[in-house]
């Protein structure tokens, strides 16, 4: 059975820590059981911890525990030069490092809850060559492909 590689952005990682019944949490459980590979970048970890400390500090320890238990593959951030050369990929320049990390990791899917910059702009998936969807979309895709 193939091991699918799923990239989580900070919105998906945080959702998995906050809601134990959501699709993002199921993905984290699949990573913990090593049924799939979950990949994040260093920036995703940093963004997630920073946002969680600000928006939901009571869940920060849950996030940190899930980061450890979910067997996340943490990859380096792309260089500034790589980011600057790929600004055309997505409208928000702050999301370019996330998209580039997913591309470089050769993931099967990028899971996000970021509608404005990722999900509602089909050009992002087209330009990047990535499948991009919500954690629920990823679970449906996994079901169809296992």
CSV table of C-alpha atoms in Angstrom, one decimal:
chain,number,residue,atom,x,y,z
A,1,UNK,CA,0.0,0.0,0.0
A,2,UNK,CA,1.4,3.4,-1.0
A,3,UNK,CA,2.2,5.9,1.8
A,4,UNK,CA,0.6,9.2,0.7
A,5,UNK,CA,2.4,12.4,1.7
A,6,UNK,CA,0.2,15.2,2.8
A,7,UNK,CA,1.4,18.8,3.5
A,8,UNK,CA,-0.4,20.6,6.3
A,9,UNK,CA,-0.4,24.4,6.4
A,10,UNK,CA,-0.8,26.2,9.7
A,11,UNK,CA,-4.6,26.5,9.4
A,12,UNK,CA,-4.9,22.7,9.0
A,13,UNK,CA,-2.4,22.0,11.8
A,14,UNK,CA,-4.2,24.3,14.2
A,15,UNK,CA,-7.6,22.9,13.3
A,16,UNK,CA,-6.3,19.4,14.2
A,17,UNK,CA,-5.3,20.6,17.6
A,18,UNK,CA,-8.5,22.5,18.4
A,19,UNK,CA,-11.1,20.1,17.2
A,20,UNK,CA,-10.9,16.4,18.0
A,21,UNK,CA,-13.8,15.5,15.7
A,22,UNK,CA,-12.6,17.3,12.6
A,23,UNK,CA,-10.9,16.0,9.5
A,24,UNK,CA,-7.7,17.7,10.3
A,25,UNK,CA,-7.5,15.8,13.6
A,26,UNK,CA,-8.2,12.5,11.7
A,27,UNK,CA,-5.2,13.4,9.4
A,28,UNK,CA,-3.0,13.9,12.5
A,29,UNK,CA,-4.2,10.5,13.8
A,30,UNK,CA,-3.3,8.9,10.5
A,31,UNK,CA,0.1,10.5,10.8
A,32,UNK,CA,0.5,9.2,14.3
A,33,UNK,CA,-0.3,5.7,13.2
A,34,UNK,CA,2.1,6.1,10.3
A,35,UNK,CA,-0.7,5.3,7.7
A,36,UNK,CA,0.3,8.5,5.9
A,37,UNK,CA,3.3,10.9,5.9
A,38,UNK,CA,2.4,14.3,7.2
A,39,UNK,CA,4.8,17.1,6.1
A,40,UNK,CA,5.1,20.6,7.3
A,41,UNK,CA,7.8,23.3,7.0
A,42,UNK,CA,9.6,25.1,9.8
A,43,UNK,CA,7.5,28.1,9.0
A,44,UNK,CA,4.2,26.2,9.4
A,45,UNK,CA,5.3,25.2,13.0
A,46,UNK,CA,6.3,28.8,13.8
A,47,UNK,CA,3.1,30.3,12.3
A,48,UNK,CA,0.9,27.7,14.1
A,49,UNK,CA,2.5,28.2,17.5
A,50,UNK,CA,2.4,32.0,17.1
A,51,UNK,CA,-1.3,32.1,16.0
A,52,UNK,CA,-2.4,29.5,18.6
A,53,UNK,CA,-0.7,31.5,21.4
A,54,UNK,CA,-2.6,34.6,20.3
A,55,UNK,CA,-6.0,33.1,19.3
A,56,UNK,CA,-6.4,30.1,21.6
A,57,UNK,CA,-3.7,29.9,24.2
A,58,UNK,CA,-5.4,27.1,26.1
A,59,UNK,CA,-4.8,24.8,23.1
A,60,UNK,CA,-1.1,25.6,22.7
A,61,UNK,CA,0.1,22.6,24.7
A,62,UNK,CA,-2.3,20.4,22.7
A,63,UNK,CA,-0.7,21.7,19.5
A,64,UNK,CA,2.8,21.0,20.8
A,65,UNK,CA,1.8,17.5,21.9
A,66,UNK,CA,0.3,16.8,18.5
A,67,UNK,CA,3.4,18.1,16.7
A,68,UNK,CA,5.4,15.5,18.6
A,69,UNK,CA,3.0,12.6,18.4
A,70,UNK,CA,1.9,12.9,14.8
A,71,UNK,CA,5.3,12.0,13.3
A,72,UNK,CA,5.4,15.2,11.3
A,73,UNK,CA,8.2,15.4,8.7
A,74,UNK,CA,9.5,18.9,9.2
A,75,UNK,CA,11.3,20.4,6.2
A,76,UNK,CA,13.4,23.5,5.8
A,77,UNK,CA,11.8,26.7,4.6
A,78,UNK,CA,12.6,27.8,1.0
A,79,UNK,CA,15.3,30.4,0.6
A,80,UNK,CA,14.4,34.1,0.2
A,81,UNK,CA,15.7,33.9,-3.4
A,82,UNK,CA,13.4,30.9,-4.1
A,83,UNK,CA,10.5,32.8,-2.7
A,84,UNK,CA,11.2,36.0,-4.7
A,85,UNK,CA,11.5,33.9,-7.9
A,86,UNK,CA,8.1,32.4,-7.3
A,87,UNK,CA,5.9,35.3,-6.3
A,88,UNK,CA,3.7,34.6,-9.3
A,89,UNK,CA,2.4,31.4,-7.8
A,90,UNK,CA,-0.1,32.9,-5.3
A,91,UNK,CA,-1.5,36.4,-4.7
A,92,UNK,CA,-0.4,36.7,-1.1
A,93,UNK,CA,3.4,36.8,-0.9
A,94,UNK,CA,3.3,35.5,2.7
A,95,UNK,CA,1.9,32.1,1.3
A,96,UNK,CA,4.7,31.6,-1.3
A,97,UNK,CA,7.0,29.9,1.2
A,98,UNK,CA,4.3,27.5,2.2
A,99,UNK,CA,3.4,26.6,-1.4
A,100,UNK,CA,7.1,26.2,-2.3
A,101,UNK,CA,7.7,23.9,0.7
A,102,UNK,CA,4.9,21.7,-0.4
A,103,UNK,CA,6.1,21.6,-4.0
A,104,UNK,CA,9.7,20.8,-2.9
A,105,UNK,CA,8.4,18.0,-0.6
A,106,UNK,CA,6.7,16.5,-3.6
A,107,UNK,CA,3.5,15.9,-1.6
A,108,UNK,CA,0.4,14.3,-2.9
A,109,UNK,CA,-1.9,16.9,-1.4
A,110,UNK,CA,-1.8,20.2,0.4
A,111,UNK,CA,-4.4,20.5,3.2
A,112,UNK,CA,-5.5,24.0,4.2
A,113,UNK,CA,-8.5,25.9,5.5
A,114,UNK,CA,-7.3,29.1,3.8
A,115,UNK,CA,-10.1,29.8,1.4
A,116,UNK,CA,-9.1,33.3,0.4
A,117,UNK,CA,-5.6,32.6,-0.8
A,118,UNK,CA,-5.6,28.8,-1.7
A,119,UNK,CA,-9.0,27.2,-2.0
A,120,UNK,CA,-11.0,29.9,-3.8
A,121,UNK,CA,-8.3,30.5,-6.4
A,122,UNK,CA,-8.0,27.5,-8.7
A,123,UNK,CA,-5.0,29.1,-10.4
A,124,UNK,CA,-2.9,28.4,-7.3
A,125,UNK,CA,-3.3,24.6,-7.8
A,126,UNK,CA,-2.8,24.9,-11.5
A,127,UNK,CA,0.4,27.0,-11.3
A,128,UNK,CA,1.9,24.9,-8.5
A,129,UNK,CA,0.9,21.5,-9.9
A,130,UNK,CA,-0.4,20.6,-6.4
A,131,UNK,CA,-3.8,19.1,-5.3
A,132,UNK,CA,-5.1,21.6,-2.8
A,133,UNK,CA,-8.1,21.2,-0.6
A,134,UNK,CA,-9.5,21.1,2.9
A,135,UNK,CA,-8.6,18.3,5.3
A,136,UNK,CA,-12.0,16.9,4.5
A,137,UNK,CA,-11.2,16.9,0.8
A,138,UNK,CA,-7.9,15.1,1.6
A,139,UNK,CA,-9.7,12.4,3.6
A,140,UNK,CA,-12.1,11.8,0.7
A,141,UNK,CA,-9.2,11.6,-1.8
A,142,UNK,CA,-7.4,9.2,0.5
A,143,UNK,CA,-10.5,7.0,0.7
A,144,UNK,CA,-10.7,6.9,-3.1
A,145,UNK,CA,-7.0,6.1,-3.5
A,146,UNK,CA,-6.3,3.5,-0.8
